[in-house]
């Protein structure tokens, strides 16, 4: 989905990702490439221009976070701007029963298919009892198509192959739905190859007759910018309430998705991602933005850092590590900071290059146990682990509900960790990484190891 844009943006940002210091130069280059990527994805030029200028402005005003690189921060800013373009947050349909929905759009945009998809989606997720009404009076095949879909979905269908008056069909459809006790009525309408006066007139008449709660424009994302123009016209004519963007599984360039909200001010509510009835989803701007950037990991990492990490504390601990004067109290703090960021597994998953490392419940439990053990120590013991012998070990084990050997295992691990820190100081970084990896491989690794 939108691979083209992903590729182009990806190459613009890949260089930034590792940048330790942002300069006007490397920013300008990257932003130029971003703008190019947007334009070649058929994003409206004004939208692209404003996008870049917003990103630039925010980069300047950005508070520097120490735990992530400036390049990563820029990626996060770009992500957030993408989300804004796509529409921020999901937009639900009116929460009403019964609910009447009229589908409009050009020929071949996916109206009939999306009518079926929407019926199934709302039946499953929102507990509706749907009815599909065929208002395409020009193509008998479209009526058959909708009837087939109603069978797939298992819902009520109304159509009349001999009637050419859409208003009559619409009204009879409402009656039929009522008789069948349906509380969701979706009206599939005819399209044209382009918007014309007759089409608009017909839609207006049908709208008056059935009084829909929602008018959804079905737009083919492969049309790029043209899809946005179409949406604008339909909106001016009949006030659409939302957009269903279809064929995002294909070679859509992104222009439609990215310019639609800004240009029309109508939210994209759903998206079609294939020909099958179930290939239909709520449109989540943040998920799409992450997919487009292909750097969801970096984005989440910066987010978490912004939310939770106490910068000064992290700095202090890192300094202590450098000096290899890291005690159990520091270890506890470190672990608590990591915990604030969420589950260990989810954090590891976000680290670039670490997504393959699996950390299950087992590790989480181990971490909680480690925390309990340290909490059962006195402050003095935490600061001077060598005091920990004999009866103290027993007391701590009892206090934290573990066996003495668990306490010993923790101390052994902690010793190894200190050794590694010393090695690191001695400039034997590589050796340390090896040792660390070996340890992690055993499954007995030290969670919350700073600097991982
Ligand atoms: N790949 C893909 N094809 C779609 C999607 N939505 C609709 N189509 C296909 O687009 C074609 C036109 O769809 P249809 O619903 O008949 O469009 P209508 O003329 O607007 O009613 C059909 O071949 C559908 O299977 C989608 O999200 N992805
Ligand atoms: Mg159709």
Short mmCIF file of C-alpha atoms and ligand atoms in Angstrom, two decimals:
data_model
loop_
_atom_site.label_atom_id
_atom_site.label_comp_id
_atom_site.label_asym_id
_atom_site.label_seq_id
_atom_site.Cartn_x
_atom_site.Cartn_y
_atom_site.Cartn_z
CA UNK A 1 0.00 0.00 0.00
CA UNK A 2 1.40 3.35 -1.06
CA UNK A 3 4.76 1.66 -1.49
CA UNK A 4 5.92 4.24 -3.93
CA UNK A 5 5.61 7.07 -1.46
CA UNK A 6 7.10 4.92 1.25
CA UNK A 7 10.17 4.24 -0.87
CA UNK A 8 10.72 7.87 -1.73
CA UNK A 9 10.12 9.25 1.74
CA UNK A 10 12.15 6.44 3.19
CA UNK A 11 15.22 7.36 1.22
CA UNK A 12 14.80 11.02 2.14
CA UNK A 13 14.63 10.16 5.80
CA UNK A 14 17.02 7.28 6.05
CA UNK A 15 19.93 9.68 6.10
CA UNK A 16 18.30 11.79 8.77
CA UNK A 17 17.59 8.87 11.00
CA UNK A 18 21.10 8.59 12.33
CA UNK A 19 21.97 12.26 12.21
CA UNK A 20 23.35 13.36 15.56
CA UNK A 21 23.19 17.02 14.88
CA UNK A 22 20.78 18.84 12.65
CA UNK A 23 22.18 21.57 10.53
CA UNK A 24 20.40 23.87 8.13
CA UNK A 25 22.09 21.96 5.37
CA UNK A 26 21.11 18.43 6.15
CA UNK A 27 17.60 19.58 7.02
CA UNK A 28 17.20 21.52 3.81
CA UNK A 29 18.31 18.55 1.74
CA UNK A 30 16.00 16.16 3.48
CA UNK A 31 13.02 18.47 3.31
CA UNK A 32 13.58 19.09 -0.37
CA UNK A 33 13.47 15.37 -0.94
CA UNK A 34 10.34 15.07 1.18
CA UNK A 35 8.63 17.70 -0.92
CA UNK A 36 9.69 15.93 -4.10
CA UNK A 37 8.38 12.65 -2.77
CA UNK A 38 5.00 14.20 -2.01
CA UNK A 39 4.74 15.85 -5.39
CA UNK A 40 5.62 12.71 -7.24
CA UNK A 41 2.95 10.90 -5.21
CA UNK A 42 0.53 13.37 -6.79
CA UNK A 43 -0.08 15.33 -3.62
CA UNK A 44 -1.55 18.75 -4.31
CA UNK A 45 1.35 21.22 -4.62
CA UNK A 46 -0.09 23.63 -2.06
CA UNK A 47 -0.53 20.79 0.39
CA UNK A 48 3.09 19.69 -0.16
CA UNK A 49 4.40 23.21 0.28
CA UNK A 50 2.50 23.79 3.48
CA UNK A 51 3.55 20.40 4.78
CA UNK A 52 7.24 21.14 4.39
CA UNK A 53 6.93 24.57 5.88
CA UNK A 54 5.09 23.21 8.92
CA UNK A 55 7.74 20.58 9.46
CA UNK A 56 10.51 23.15 9.21
CA UNK A 57 8.83 25.46 11.67
CA UNK A 58 8.41 22.72 14.24
CA UNK A 59 11.96 21.48 13.88
CA UNK A 60 13.18 24.89 14.88
CA UNK A 61 10.97 25.11 17.94
CA UNK A 62 11.70 21.57 19.03
CA UNK A 63 12.93 20.84 22.52
CA UNK A 64 15.89 18.51 22.22
CA UNK A 65 15.44 15.10 23.78
CA UNK A 66 18.60 13.42 24.90
CA UNK A 67 17.47 9.84 24.62
CA UNK A 68 16.77 9.98 20.88
CA UNK A 69 18.69 11.52 18.02
CA UNK A 70 17.61 14.80 16.43
CA UNK A 71 17.10 12.91 13.19
CA UNK A 72 14.64 10.60 14.90
CA UNK A 73 12.85 13.61 16.29
CA UNK A 74 12.43 15.05 12.82
CA UNK A 75 10.96 11.76 11.63
CA UNK A 76 8.43 12.01 14.43
CA UNK A 77 7.51 15.56 13.41
CA UNK A 78 7.04 14.44 9.82
CA UNK A 79 4.90 11.57 11.01
CA UNK A 80 2.67 13.88 13.02
CA UNK A 81 2.25 16.22 10.09
CA UNK A 82 1.30 13.25 7.91
CA UNK A 83 -1.33 12.29 10.45
CA UNK A 84 -2.72 15.82 10.33
CA UNK A 85 -2.92 15.63 6.55
CA UNK A 86 -4.70 12.31 6.67
CA UNK A 87 -7.27 13.67 9.06
CA UNK A 88 -6.21 13.04 12.68
CA UNK A 89 -8.18 10.44 14.55
CA UNK A 90 -10.81 8.20 13.11
CA UNK A 91 -14.17 9.52 12.13
CA UNK A 92 -17.15 7.35 12.86
CA UNK A 93 -20.47 7.24 11.11
CA UNK A 94 -23.47 8.73 12.86
CA UNK A 95 -24.41 6.54 15.75
CA UNK A 96 -28.05 6.00 14.84
CA UNK A 97 -30.49 3.18 14.41
CA UNK A 98 -31.99 3.12 11.88
CA UNK A 99 -29.19 4.57 9.79
CA UNK A 100 -29.56 5.51 6.13
CA UNK A 101 -26.48 5.72 3.97
CA UNK A 102 -26.33 6.86 0.36
CA UNK A 103 -23.27 5.88 -1.67
CA UNK A 104 -22.16 8.19 -4.47
CA UNK A 105 -19.18 8.33 -6.80
CA UNK A 106 -17.91 7.87 -10.31
CA UNK A 107 -18.32 4.76 -12.40
CA UNK A 108 -16.00 1.98 -11.26
CA UNK A 109 -14.90 3.72 -8.09
CA UNK A 110 -16.16 0.82 -6.01
CA UNK A 111 -19.64 1.96 -4.87
CA UNK A 112 -21.38 -1.38 -5.23
CA UNK A 113 -18.51 -3.37 -3.73
CA UNK A 114 -18.19 -0.90 -0.85
CA UNK A 115 -21.94 -1.04 -0.19
CA UNK A 116 -21.60 -4.76 0.48
CA UNK A 117 -18.43 -4.29 2.49
CA UNK A 118 -19.97 -1.59 4.62
CA UNK A 119 -23.09 -3.70 5.24
CA UNK A 120 -20.98 -6.59 6.47
CA UNK A 121 -18.68 -4.37 8.51
CA UNK A 122 -21.52 -2.61 10.32
CA UNK A 123 -23.42 -5.85 10.87
CA UNK A 124 -20.38 -7.45 12.48
CA UNK A 125 -18.88 -4.53 14.37
CA UNK A 126 -21.85 -2.37 15.19
CA UNK A 127 -24.62 -4.91 15.39
CA UNK A 128 -26.73 -3.53 12.57
CA UNK A 129 -29.25 -5.46 10.51
CA UNK A 130 -28.48 -4.22 7.01
CA UNK A 131 -30.51 -3.89 3.82
CA UNK A 132 -29.01 -3.10 0.44
CA UNK A 133 -31.06 -1.10 -2.05
CA UNK A 134 -30.06 -1.05 -5.72
CA UNK A 135 -30.58 2.41 -7.19
CA UNK A 136 -28.42 1.99 -10.28
CA UNK A 137 -31.13 1.96 -12.93
CA UNK A 138 -28.79 2.01 -15.91
CA UNK A 139 -26.94 -1.23 -15.56
CA UNK A 140 -28.93 -4.39 -14.79
CA UNK A 141 -25.60 -6.05 -14.03
CA UNK A 142 -25.10 -3.65 -11.12
CA UNK A 143 -28.38 -4.84 -9.61
CA UNK A 144 -27.27 -8.48 -9.93
CA UNK A 145 -23.92 -7.57 -8.42
CA UNK A 146 -25.54 -5.99 -5.37
CA UNK A 147 -27.94 -8.90 -4.98
CA UNK A 148 -25.00 -11.31 -5.00
CA UNK A 149 -23.28 -9.23 -2.36
CA UNK A 150 -26.39 -9.25 -0.18
CA UNK A 151 -26.24 -13.06 -0.29
CA UNK A 152 -22.59 -13.07 0.72
CA UNK A 153 -23.32 -10.72 3.58
CA UNK A 154 -26.58 -12.48 4.43
CA UNK A 155 -28.73 -9.37 4.45
CA UNK A 156 -31.93 -7.98 2.97
CA UNK A 157 -31.92 -6.84 -0.64
CA UNK A 158 -34.27 -4.63 -2.58
CA UNK A 159 -34.09 -4.01 -6.33
CA UNK A 160 -36.49 -3.64 -9.23
CA UNK A 161 -35.13 -4.36 -12.71
CA UNK A 162 -38.18 -2.86 -14.45
CA UNK A 163 -38.31 0.44 -12.64
CA UNK A 164 -36.33 3.38 -14.05
CA UNK A 165 -37.29 6.02 -11.49
CA UNK A 166 -34.68 6.13 -8.70
CA UNK A 167 -36.94 8.11 -6.39
CA UNK A 168 -39.56 5.36 -6.50
CA UNK A 169 -36.94 2.68 -5.98
CA UNK A 170 -35.49 4.58 -3.06
CA UNK A 171 -38.85 4.93 -1.31
CA UNK A 172 -39.84 1.33 -1.93
CA UNK A 173 -36.43 0.28 -0.68
CA UNK A 174 -37.13 2.09 2.58
CA UNK A 175 -40.44 0.25 2.93
CA UNK A 176 -38.87 -3.09 2.12
CA UNK A 177 -36.15 -2.49 4.71
CA UNK A 178 -38.77 -1.63 7.31
CA UNK A 179 -40.76 -4.77 6.54
CA UNK A 180 -37.60 -6.84 6.92
CA UNK A 181 -36.85 -5.13 10.23
CA UNK A 182 -33.52 -3.82 8.94
CA UNK A 183 -32.01 -0.85 10.77
CA UNK A 184 -29.25 -0.02 8.31
CA UNK A 185 -30.25 0.89 4.78
CA UNK A 186 -27.51 1.38 2.21
CA UNK A 187 -28.45 2.86 -1.16
CA UNK A 188 -26.11 1.98 -3.99
CA UNK A 189 -26.38 4.53 -6.79
CA UNK A 190 -25.27 4.80 -10.39
CA UNK A 191 -22.11 6.60 -11.45
CA UNK A 192 -20.84 8.20 -14.62
CA UNK A 193 -17.43 8.38 -16.16
CA UNK A 194 -17.33 11.96 -15.03
CA UNK A 195 -19.51 14.24 -13.02
CA UNK A 196 -22.33 15.66 -15.13
CA UNK A 197 -25.51 17.60 -14.58
CA UNK A 198 -27.80 14.60 -14.94
CA UNK A 199 -25.90 12.56 -12.43
CA UNK A 200 -25.96 15.32 -9.86
CA UNK A 201 -29.64 15.99 -10.48
CA UNK A 202 -30.51 12.33 -9.96
CA UNK A 203 -28.52 12.15 -6.75
CA UNK A 204 -30.17 15.27 -5.41
CA UNK A 205 -33.62 13.85 -6.09
CA UNK A 206 -32.79 10.57 -4.43
CA UNK A 207 -31.31 12.42 -1.48
CA UNK A 208 -34.56 14.35 -1.04
CA UNK A 209 -36.62 11.21 -1.25
CA UNK A 210 -34.69 9.07 1.20
CA UNK A 211 -33.21 11.71 3.53
CA UNK A 212 -29.93 9.90 4.22
CA UNK A 213 -28.04 10.39 7.48
CA UNK A 214 -24.75 9.87 5.69
CA UNK A 215 -23.70 10.48 2.11
CA UNK A 216 -20.47 8.66 1.46
CA UNK A 217 -18.38 9.41 -1.56
CA UNK A 218 -16.56 6.38 -2.88
CA UNK A 219 -13.28 7.48 -4.44
CA UNK A 220 -10.70 5.43 -6.30
CA UNK A 221 -7.31 6.22 -4.78
CA UNK A 222 -5.54 5.28 -8.00
CA UNK A 223 -6.93 8.47 -9.50
CA UNK A 224 -4.72 10.53 -7.21
CA UNK A 225 -5.36 14.24 -7.46
CA UNK A 226 -8.31 13.67 -9.77
CA UNK A 227 -10.11 11.77 -7.01
CA UNK A 228 -9.79 14.86 -4.85
CA UNK A 229 -11.33 17.09 -7.53
CA UNK A 230 -14.21 14.68 -7.89
CA UNK A 231 -14.78 14.73 -4.14
CA UNK A 232 -14.81 18.50 -4.16
CA UNK A 233 -17.46 18.60 -6.87
CA UNK A 234 -19.69 16.04 -5.22
CA UNK A 235 -19.37 17.88 -1.94
CA UNK A 236 -20.42 21.16 -3.46
CA UNK A 237 -23.41 19.48 -5.05
CA UNK A 238 -24.76 17.26 -2.26
CA UNK A 239 -22.76 17.83 0.92
CA UNK A 240 -21.06 14.51 1.40
CA UNK A 241 -20.44 13.46 5.01
CA UNK A 242 -17.49 11.17 4.47
CA UNK A 243 -15.22 9.44 2.02
CA UNK A 244 -14.46 5.80 1.37
CA UNK A 245 -11.09 5.56 -0.30
CA UNK A 246 -10.86 2.38 -2.37
CA UNK A 247 -8.16 0.32 -4.03
CA UNK A 248 -5.47 1.28 -1.57
CA UNK A 249 -4.10 -2.21 -2.13
CA UNK A 250 -3.18 -1.28 -5.67
CA UNK A 251 -0.57 1.08 -6.96
CA UNK A 252 -2.17 4.14 -5.40
CA UNK A 253 0.32 6.95 -5.29
CA UNK A 254 -0.94 8.58 -2.16
CA UNK A 255 -2.05 11.89 -3.59
CA UNK A 256 -5.70 11.13 -2.97
CA UNK A 257 -5.22 10.03 0.61
CA UNK A 258 -2.93 12.89 1.51
CA UNK A 259 -4.75 15.80 -0.10
CA UNK A 260 -8.36 14.74 0.40
CA UNK A 261 -8.95 16.09 3.90
CA UNK A 262 -7.11 19.38 3.37
CA UNK A 263 -8.76 20.16 0.06
CA UNK A 264 -12.32 19.03 0.76
CA UNK A 265 -12.45 19.21 4.55
CA UNK A 266 -14.43 15.96 4.49
CA UNK A 267 -13.00 13.07 6.55
CA UNK A 268 -11.94 9.78 5.04
CA UNK A 269 -13.92 7.28 7.10
CA UNK A 270 -13.13 3.91 5.54
CA UNK A 271 -10.76 2.35 3.11
CA UNK A 272 -11.01 -0.53 0.68
CA UNK A 273 -7.96 -2.73 0.48
CA UNK A 274 -9.01 -5.46 -1.92
CA UNK A 275 -11.85 -6.96 -3.91
CA UNK A 276 -13.14 -9.26 -1.18
CA UNK A 277 -15.97 -8.22 1.11
CA UNK A 278 -13.81 -8.34 4.19
CA UNK A 279 -11.05 -6.22 2.69
CA UNK A 280 -12.39 -3.06 4.22
CA UNK A 281 -11.22 -1.12 7.24
CA UNK A 282 -11.78 1.98 9.30
CA UNK A 283 -9.38 4.65 8.09
CA UNK A 284 -6.79 5.21 10.84
CA UNK A 285 -4.64 8.23 9.95
CA UNK A 286 -1.91 7.37 12.44
CA UNK A 287 -1.55 3.81 11.23
CA UNK A 288 -1.48 4.92 7.61
CA UNK A 289 1.12 7.56 8.38
CA UNK A 290 3.33 4.97 10.06
CA UNK A 291 2.92 2.64 7.13
CA UNK A 292 3.78 5.39 4.68
CA UNK A 293 6.87 6.32 6.63
CA UNK A 294 7.80 2.72 7.23
CA UNK A 295 9.40 3.92 10.44
CA UNK A 296 6.77 3.22 13.04
CA UNK A 297 9.48 2.02 15.36
CA UNK A 298 11.27 5.35 15.49
CA UNK A 299 8.02 7.24 15.87
CA UNK A 300 6.86 5.21 18.86
CA UNK A 301 10.25 5.41 20.44
CA UNK A 302 10.32 9.21 20.30
CA UNK A 303 6.76 9.34 21.55
CA UNK A 304 7.56 7.25 24.57
CA UNK A 305 10.69 9.24 25.25
CA UNK A 306 8.69 12.44 25.11
CA UNK A 307 6.12 11.06 27.47
CA UNK A 308 8.02 9.32 30.15
CA UNK A 309 11.74 9.40 30.35
CA UNK A 310 13.19 11.56 33.00
CA UNK A 311 16.05 13.01 31.02
CA UNK A 312 18.21 14.02 33.95
CA UNK A 313 17.81 10.70 35.69
CA UNK A 314 18.71 8.82 32.52
CA UNK A 315 21.78 10.99 32.14
CA UNK A 316 22.84 10.43 35.72
CA UNK A 317 22.51 6.67 35.38
CA UNK A 318 24.43 6.64 32.15
CA UNK A 319 27.19 8.59 33.82
CA UNK A 320 27.31 6.13 36.69
CA UNK A 321 27.54 3.30 34.21
CA UNK A 322 30.43 4.94 32.50
CA UNK A 323 32.18 5.13 35.81
CA UNK A 324 31.19 1.55 36.58
CA UNK A 325 29.82 2.76 39.86
CA UNK A 326 26.36 1.41 39.26
CA UNK A 327 24.67 -0.17 42.27
CA UNK A 328 21.48 -2.09 42.84
CA UNK A 329 19.59 1.06 43.71
CA UNK A 330 20.51 2.50 40.31
CA UNK A 331 19.53 -0.74 38.71
CA UNK A 332 16.11 -0.54 40.33
CA UNK A 333 15.61 3.02 39.09
CA UNK A 334 16.68 2.03 35.64
CA UNK A 335 14.23 -0.80 35.62
CA UNK A 336 11.44 1.42 36.82
CA UNK A 337 12.10 3.92 34.04
CA UNK A 338 11.99 1.18 31.48
CA UNK A 339 8.76 -0.07 32.97
CA UNK A 340 7.20 3.36 32.66
CA UNK A 341 7.76 3.09 28.95
CA UNK A 342 5.55 0.06 28.67
CA UNK A 343 6.14 -3.64 28.46
CA UNK A 344 9.64 -4.78 27.84
CA UNK A 345 8.64 -6.69 24.75
CA UNK A 346 7.00 -3.70 23.19
CA UNK A 347 10.02 -1.52 23.83
CA UNK A 348 12.44 -4.03 22.37
CA UNK A 349 10.15 -4.32 19.38
CA UNK A 350 10.48 -0.62 18.77
CA UNK A 351 14.24 -0.49 18.85
CA UNK A 352 15.58 -0.38 15.33
CA UNK A 353 17.15 -3.75 14.61
CA UNK A 354 15.72 -5.34 17.73
CA UNK A 355 12.29 -6.21 16.45
CA UNK A 356 13.30 -9.85 16.05
CA UNK A 357 14.23 -10.21 19.70
CA UNK A 358 11.43 -11.96 21.48
CA UNK A 359 10.53 -11.09 25.00
CA UNK A 360 7.52 -12.84 26.40
CA UNK A 361 5.55 -12.79 29.60
CA UNK A 362 8.29 -14.86 31.15
CA UNK A 363 10.75 -11.97 30.92
CA UNK A 364 8.20 -9.53 32.24
CA UNK A 365 7.62 -11.76 35.23
CA UNK A 366 11.33 -12.09 35.79
CA UNK A 367 11.62 -8.34 35.79
CA UNK A 368 8.84 -7.97 38.35
CA UNK A 369 10.57 -10.56 40.55
CA UNK A 370 13.88 -8.77 40.25
CA UNK A 371 12.21 -5.58 41.28
CA UNK A 372 10.61 -7.24 44.30
CA UNK A 373 13.94 -8.65 45.42
CA UNK A 374 15.69 -5.30 45.24
CA UNK A 375 12.81 -3.60 47.00
CA UNK A 376 13.24 -6.00 49.90
CA UNK A 377 16.81 -4.80 50.45
CA UNK A 378 17.72 -1.88 52.62
CA UNK A 379 19.09 1.19 50.92
CA UNK A 380 22.50 0.40 52.34
CA UNK A 381 22.40 -3.10 50.89
CA UNK A 382 21.37 -1.80 47.50
CA UNK A 383 24.29 0.60 47.46
CA UNK A 384 26.79 -1.93 48.74
CA UNK A 385 25.79 -5.30 47.31
CA UNK A 386 28.77 -7.09 48.85
CA UNK A 387 27.03 -6.82 52.25
CA UNK A 388 24.55 -9.35 50.95
CA UNK A 389 25.32 -12.64 52.63
CA UNK A 390 23.89 -15.21 55.04
CA UNK A 391 20.89 -14.10 57.06
CA UNK A 392 20.44 -10.99 54.94
CA UNK A 393 19.87 -13.16 51.91
CA UNK A 394 17.28 -15.21 53.76
CA UNK A 395 15.48 -12.08 54.95
CA UNK A 396 15.35 -10.66 51.44
CA UNK A 397 14.18 -13.93 49.94
CA UNK A 398 11.37 -14.17 52.48
CA UNK A 399 10.48 -10.53 52.02
CA UNK A 400 10.10 -10.87 48.29
CA UNK A 401 8.58 -14.32 48.25
CA UNK A 402 11.43 -16.08 46.46
CA UNK A 403 14.15 -18.61 47.32
CA UNK A 404 17.62 -17.66 48.49
CA UNK A 405 18.98 -19.07 45.25
CA UNK A 406 16.90 -16.55 43.28
CA UNK A 407 18.50 -13.73 45.22
CA UNK A 408 21.90 -15.24 44.56
CA UNK A 409 21.15 -15.56 40.87
CA UNK A 410 20.25 -11.91 40.71
CA UNK A 411 23.43 -10.93 42.49
CA UNK A 412 25.46 -13.07 40.14
CA UNK A 413 23.89 -11.41 37.15
CA UNK A 414 24.43 -8.04 38.65
CA UNK A 415 28.10 -8.85 39.16
CA UNK A 416 28.43 -9.89 35.55
CA UNK A 417 26.83 -6.67 34.52
CA UNK A 418 29.29 -4.68 36.55
CA UNK A 419 32.11 -6.61 34.99
CA UNK A 420 30.79 -5.74 31.57
CA UNK A 421 30.66 -2.11 32.49
CA UNK A 422 34.24 -2.25 33.55
CA UNK A 423 35.16 -3.91 30.28
CA UNK A 424 33.37 -1.16 28.47
CA UNK A 425 35.48 1.34 30.35
CA UNK A 426 38.57 -0.52 29.37
CA UNK A 427 37.66 0.04 25.75
CA UNK A 428 36.71 -3.56 25.18
CA UNK A 429 33.31 -2.65 23.85
CA UNK A 430 33.14 -5.43 21.36
CA UNK A 431 33.95 -8.08 23.88
CA UNK A 432 31.25 -6.69 26.06
CA UNK A 433 28.62 -6.82 23.34
CA UNK A 434 29.53 -10.45 22.77
CA UNK A 435 29.22 -11.26 26.43
CA UNK A 436 25.95 -9.43 26.62
CA UNK A 437 24.53 -11.24 23.64
CA UNK A 438 25.56 -14.58 25.07
CA UNK A 439 23.80 -13.70 28.25
CA UNK A 440 20.64 -12.64 26.55
CA UNK A 441 20.71 -15.85 24.58
CA UNK A 442 20.57 -17.83 27.79
CA UNK A 443 17.31 -16.15 28.50
CA UNK A 444 18.62 -14.92 31.80
CA UNK A 445 19.53 -11.47 30.55
CA UNK A 446 19.38 -8.37 32.60
CA UNK A 447 16.29 -6.54 31.55
CA UNK A 448 16.50 -2.81 31.70
CA UNK A 449 20.17 -2.71 30.96
CA UNK A 450 20.91 0.92 30.28
CA UNK A 451 22.18 1.84 26.90
CA UNK A 452 20.68 -1.12 25.13
N1 LIG B 1 -8.33 -4.08 -5.56
C1 LIG B 1 -9.47 -3.51 -5.21
N2 LIG B 1 -10.49 -3.54 -6.07
C2 LIG B 1 -11.64 -2.94 -5.70
C3 LIG B 1 -11.80 -2.29 -4.46
N3 LIG B 1 -13.05 -1.79 -4.39
C4 LIG B 1 -13.65 -2.13 -5.56
N4 LIG B 1 -12.82 -2.82 -6.37
C5 LIG B 1 -13.05 -3.33 -7.72
O1 LIG B 1 -13.33 -2.25 -8.57
C6 LIG B 1 -14.24 -2.63 -9.59
C7 LIG B 1 -15.41 -1.68 -9.62
O2 LIG B 1 -16.16 -1.83 -8.44
P1 LIG B 1 -17.71 -1.53 -8.33
O3 LIG B 1 -18.08 -1.73 -6.91
O4 LIG B 1 -18.47 -2.30 -9.34
O5 LIG B 1 -17.72 0.02 -8.70
P2 LIG B 1 -18.97 0.97 -8.96
O6 LIG B 1 -19.11 1.10 -10.43
O7 LIG B 1 -18.59 2.26 -8.33
O8 LIG B 1 -20.16 0.34 -8.32
C8 LIG B 1 -14.63 -4.06 -9.27
O9 LIG B 1 -13.87 -4.92 -10.08
C9 LIG B 1 -14.26 -4.22 -7.82
O10 LIG B 1 -13.94 -5.56 -7.51
C10 LIG B 1 -10.66 -2.27 -3.56
O11 LIG B 1 -10.67 -1.71 -2.45
N5 LIG B 1 -9.54 -2.90 -4.00
MG1 LIG B 2 -22.02 -0.11 -9.11
#
